[in-house]
XYZ file of C-alpha atoms in Angstrom:
345
model
C 134.994 108.572 85.486
C 133.548 105.416 83.955
C 131.407 102.854 85.678
C 131.804 99.124 85.426
C 128.913 96.707 85.820
C 128.867 94.571 88.932
C 127.926 91.431 87.051
C 127.093 90.491 83.441
C 123.373 90.709 84.193
C 123.293 93.919 86.259
C 122.123 97.316 85.129
C 124.643 100.053 85.747
C 122.720 103.196 86.732
C 125.110 105.794 85.374
C 128.726 106.763 84.951
C 128.381 108.535 88.276
C 127.639 105.919 90.905
C 128.780 102.315 90.698
C 126.069 100.116 92.260
C 127.020 97.000 94.182
C 123.676 95.167 94.159
C 122.492 93.388 90.990
C 119.292 94.585 89.393
C 116.519 92.174 88.541
C 117.748 90.062 85.586
C 114.515 90.625 83.662
C 115.299 94.348 83.564
C 118.838 94.071 82.301
C 117.986 95.040 78.730
C 116.522 98.409 79.711
C 118.707 101.474 79.157
C 120.103 103.382 82.119
C 118.081 106.487 81.279
C 114.286 106.549 81.688
C 114.065 104.089 84.579
C 113.098 104.163 88.229
C 116.349 104.324 90.178
C 115.907 102.919 93.681
C 118.423 103.915 96.357
C 118.611 101.299 99.098
C 120.885 99.839 101.754
C 119.487 96.313 102.063
C 119.108 94.034 99.012
C 117.186 91.494 101.127
C 114.215 93.882 101.136
C 114.129 94.304 97.354
C 112.710 90.992 95.960
C 109.000 91.909 96.408
C 109.620 95.211 94.642
C 111.610 93.598 91.837
C 108.678 91.270 91.193
C 106.158 94.112 91.360
C 108.081 96.324 88.951
C 108.593 93.415 86.562
C 104.865 92.639 86.659
C 104.040 96.277 85.893
C 106.664 96.505 83.139
C 108.501 99.364 84.850
C 112.321 99.354 84.541
C 114.015 99.333 87.947
C 117.694 100.117 88.533
C 119.268 99.505 91.937
C 121.807 101.799 93.586
C 123.387 100.442 96.780
C 123.740 103.287 99.261
C 127.029 103.833 101.057
C 129.192 102.354 98.299
C 130.701 103.622 95.071
C 131.277 107.278 94.256
C 129.365 110.281 92.977
C 130.539 112.725 90.310
C 128.925 115.951 91.458
C 129.640 117.668 88.130
C 127.970 114.958 86.060
C 124.323 114.909 85.023
C 122.162 112.249 86.728
C 120.432 109.607 84.628
C 116.959 110.537 83.450
C 113.987 108.999 85.152
C 112.706 108.868 88.717
C 114.919 108.658 91.812
C 113.274 106.739 94.683
C 114.996 106.694 98.066
C 114.469 103.727 100.373
C 117.010 104.748 102.981
C 116.590 102.820 106.220
C 117.358 104.268 109.651
C 118.969 100.938 110.557
C 121.397 100.991 107.610
C 124.410 101.328 109.923
C 123.638 97.919 111.441
C 124.301 96.283 108.063
C 127.744 97.748 107.494
C 126.399 100.765 105.616
C 127.103 103.633 108.009
C 127.577 106.126 105.113
C 124.139 105.271 103.672
C 122.202 108.113 105.292
C 124.592 110.761 104.037
C 124.795 109.060 100.656
C 120.993 109.218 100.355
C 120.970 112.892 101.314
C 123.748 113.639 98.832
C 122.366 111.684 95.878
C 118.818 112.965 96.231
C 119.994 116.574 96.617
C 122.274 116.188 93.587
C 119.498 114.642 91.482
C 116.973 117.304 92.523
C 119.432 120.078 91.642
C 119.339 118.789 88.054
C 115.553 118.819 88.010
C 115.094 115.081 88.367
C 111.869 113.726 89.904
C 112.845 112.540 93.375
C 110.526 110.507 95.608
C 111.240 110.714 99.360
C 114.194 113.023 98.922
C 116.711 114.732 101.159
C 114.280 116.211 103.701
C 112.501 112.853 103.975
C 115.832 111.127 104.625
C 116.373 113.551 107.502
C 113.052 112.445 109.026
C 113.774 108.750 108.479
C 116.941 108.848 110.580
C 115.665 111.071 113.410
C 112.841 110.253 115.784
C 113.330 113.730 117.246
C 112.368 115.306 113.912
C 109.415 112.940 113.520
C 108.194 113.729 117.029
C 108.497 117.464 116.364
C 106.451 117.293 113.160
C 103.777 115.065 114.695
C 103.456 117.288 117.766
C 103.333 120.438 115.633
C 100.505 118.919 113.575
C 98.475 118.251 116.713
C 98.919 114.483 117.069
C 99.139 112.914 120.510
C 102.756 111.786 120.910
C 104.613 110.066 123.762
C 106.309 112.305 126.300
C 109.914 112.166 125.131
C 113.250 113.583 126.262
C 116.245 113.620 123.905
C 119.575 113.238 125.676
C 122.703 114.216 123.776
C 125.544 111.933 124.761
C 125.886 109.451 127.599
C 126.958 111.655 130.485
C 123.592 113.278 131.144
C 121.399 110.197 130.814
C 121.107 109.405 134.506
C 120.245 112.945 135.537
C 117.690 113.185 132.729
C 116.128 109.861 133.733
C 115.351 111.215 137.187
C 112.475 113.114 135.570
C 110.831 109.859 134.459
C 108.897 107.599 136.764
C 109.715 103.938 136.151
C 108.777 102.060 134.102
C 109.842 103.998 131.022
C 111.527 103.278 127.693
C 114.828 104.167 126.111
C 115.253 104.352 122.320
C 117.887 105.325 119.804
C 117.108 108.510 117.914
C 118.362 106.866 114.730
C 116.360 103.717 115.177
C 114.719 101.074 113.071
C 114.551 97.386 114.063
C 113.753 98.417 117.631
C 117.298 99.678 118.108
C 118.075 100.697 121.670
C 114.522 100.066 122.852
C 114.694 98.925 126.461
C 112.093 98.872 129.184
C 113.443 100.379 132.393
C 111.704 99.190 135.556
C 114.238 100.421 138.068
C 116.480 103.510 138.114
C 119.277 101.634 139.858
C 119.340 98.995 137.126
C 119.326 101.740 134.503
C 122.297 103.418 136.191
C 124.215 100.140 136.141
C 123.409 99.742 132.444
C 124.480 103.268 131.509
C 127.750 102.967 133.451
C 128.463 99.453 132.277
C 130.048 97.840 129.246
C 126.685 96.678 127.884
C 125.569 100.229 127.163
C 124.554 100.618 123.536
C 124.966 104.141 122.184
C 122.862 105.488 119.340
C 124.508 105.917 115.948
C 124.105 109.691 116.296
C 124.777 109.838 120.036
C 121.172 110.780 120.882
C 119.221 108.567 123.280
C 115.505 109.082 123.854
C 113.786 108.610 127.185
C 110.092 108.035 126.647
C 106.986 107.329 128.660
C 105.872 103.707 128.605
C 102.515 103.469 126.854
C 100.203 100.586 127.735
C 97.962 99.504 124.862
C 94.342 98.569 125.373
C 95.186 95.344 123.548
C 98.587 93.849 122.605
C 98.723 95.411 119.151
C 99.675 98.497 117.197
C 98.357 99.721 113.856
C 100.418 100.647 110.829
C 98.766 102.763 108.129
C 100.354 102.512 104.670
C 100.412 105.289 102.071
C 101.589 105.252 98.454
C 101.657 108.400 96.367
C 100.287 110.197 99.391
C 97.108 108.094 99.265
C 95.951 105.593 101.872
C 96.428 101.949 100.871
C 95.532 99.890 103.950
C 95.992 99.596 107.696
C 97.575 96.553 109.300
C 97.129 95.340 112.852
C 100.457 94.119 114.246
C 100.263 91.695 117.160
C 102.713 92.674 119.924
C 101.715 89.999 122.425
C 105.185 88.467 122.093
C 106.588 91.562 123.758
C 109.109 92.297 120.988
C 109.908 95.803 119.818
C 111.141 94.720 116.373
C 108.002 94.550 114.253
C 109.568 94.014 110.835
C 106.883 93.095 108.275
C 109.271 92.398 105.401
C 109.473 89.104 103.543
C 113.096 88.783 104.695
C 111.962 88.934 108.353
C 109.478 86.056 108.111
C 110.142 83.270 110.602
C 109.973 79.827 108.942
C 107.916 77.150 110.612
C 105.558 79.472 112.480
C 102.379 77.843 113.774
C 99.857 78.322 110.973
C 96.990 77.915 113.424
C 98.187 80.798 115.569
C 96.833 84.309 115.209
C 98.792 86.002 112.398
C 101.133 88.725 113.540
C 100.015 90.974 110.668
C 96.457 91.291 109.404
C 94.390 93.886 107.583
C 92.118 96.191 109.575
C 89.238 96.605 107.095
C 87.394 99.015 109.394
C 90.175 101.580 108.925
C 89.560 103.334 105.613
C 90.501 106.474 103.725
C 87.428 108.089 105.314
C 88.662 107.440 108.863
C 89.394 110.909 110.339
C 92.821 109.927 111.674
C 93.831 108.628 108.233
C 92.758 111.916 106.678
C 94.984 113.777 109.124
C 97.926 111.507 108.318
C 97.370 112.070 104.615
C 97.443 115.847 105.114
C 100.634 115.620 107.178
C 102.429 113.522 104.560
C 101.398 115.958 101.833
C 102.704 118.876 103.875
C 106.018 117.121 104.511
C 106.404 115.935 100.915
C 106.451 112.266 101.918
C 105.032 110.140 99.106
C 105.572 106.588 100.401
C 105.408 105.794 104.106
C 103.903 103.786 106.917
C 102.698 105.536 110.084
C 102.394 103.606 113.343
C 99.980 104.362 116.159
C 98.337 102.692 119.127
C 95.353 103.103 121.426
C 96.209 103.134 125.123
C 94.264 101.805 128.089
C 93.345 105.368 129.047
C 91.846 106.077 125.621
C 94.679 107.964 123.948
C 95.455 107.434 120.264
C 99.205 107.954 120.174
C 101.271 108.265 116.988
C 104.920 107.408 117.459
C 106.616 106.555 114.156
C 106.786 107.667 110.516
C 108.564 104.986 108.506
C 109.578 106.177 105.033
C 111.351 102.912 104.225
C 108.178 100.904 104.383
C 108.138 97.136 103.846
C 105.075 94.938 103.500
C 104.105 91.632 105.033
C 103.940 88.951 102.291
C 100.837 87.234 103.700
C 98.948 90.529 103.827
C 100.097 91.427 100.320
C 99.046 88.064 98.893
C 95.539 88.521 100.285
C 94.977 91.695 98.260
C 93.883 92.125 94.663
C 96.329 95.019 94.289
C 99.220 94.728 96.779
C 101.019 97.823 98.028
C 104.228 96.850 96.233
C 102.346 96.819 92.921
C 100.805 100.193 93.806
C 104.303 101.594 94.242
C 105.383 100.174 90.890
C 102.321 101.701 89.190
C 102.735 105.051 90.926
C 106.416 105.366 90.104
C 105.736 104.035 86.604
C 103.257 106.871 86.097
C 105.827 109.401 87.291
C 108.377 107.854 84.948
C 106.059 108.190 81.950
C 105.485 111.829 82.845
C 109.249 112.385 82.910
C 109.661 110.601 79.601
C 106.972 112.771 77.997
C 108.609 115.910 79.367
C 111.940 114.741 77.905
C 110.306 113.938 74.572
C 111.371 110.315 74.873
């Protein structure tokens, strides 16, 4: 099988998978081998990383998940494979993305390639059940949660929850399926009605409603397994979709208003909770991630999400001497140089 470039300025990653998204034009002269190959399902989230990799002089090749084909008998390109699979990929017409990420990372690893956030991490990204299980096992306070398989048993399962409570999709992202339920009768009408929204994997979560001591959650960012910074995310608007990405920015926001995202300088690498998160990520082999937690009115510190497809708020990034996106480019660039030295390149 031979691959054809998508456009005259794109980088074709190999004769094994034909990418559909163009790579950064400034990288088009780099060879396919000895590059960082990023697997992703949303090109709108890539511009900050393209700029960061260009600034660091690290070649970046884009592979669009859920498209093209994979020659399982062919050798992968040399370099570093970085998966940015998103749990919400199916909402952007890329339903095969999660299985493509699992397949490509497993294939690359079987050839000895350096894979960042590989197959087992993809499994965690698309399952809140698996995340909950790992967090609970590691001793973190997690929300009381019930996973319901299919639609038929939802109403019976909900009887065990006192209203108000939440529903979520197991394969989430973007606040998918998150609904506040204040009345069991209304929930029954929703489940039986045409407005019911099933999860991509058929698993709906019923979860206790946590009340924060202030309208905010905290997201702790890690790159290369090391703490980068913590961001306070204002939730006073009541929304469940807390996308920090550049592509999610709302134009014309009131500049005088409290920013939705801001650094929490008091949270550091020496903060005990951060140390526990770092140990968990190391144990799970997760190299790049954001972990979300909140403090409740009754004094609980509850961890509820591990996001391995982390995006960064542009205003927060611009305020830093070394933004997280640049840290990723440097970290993966270091891994790439190690691979090149091992290959004798």
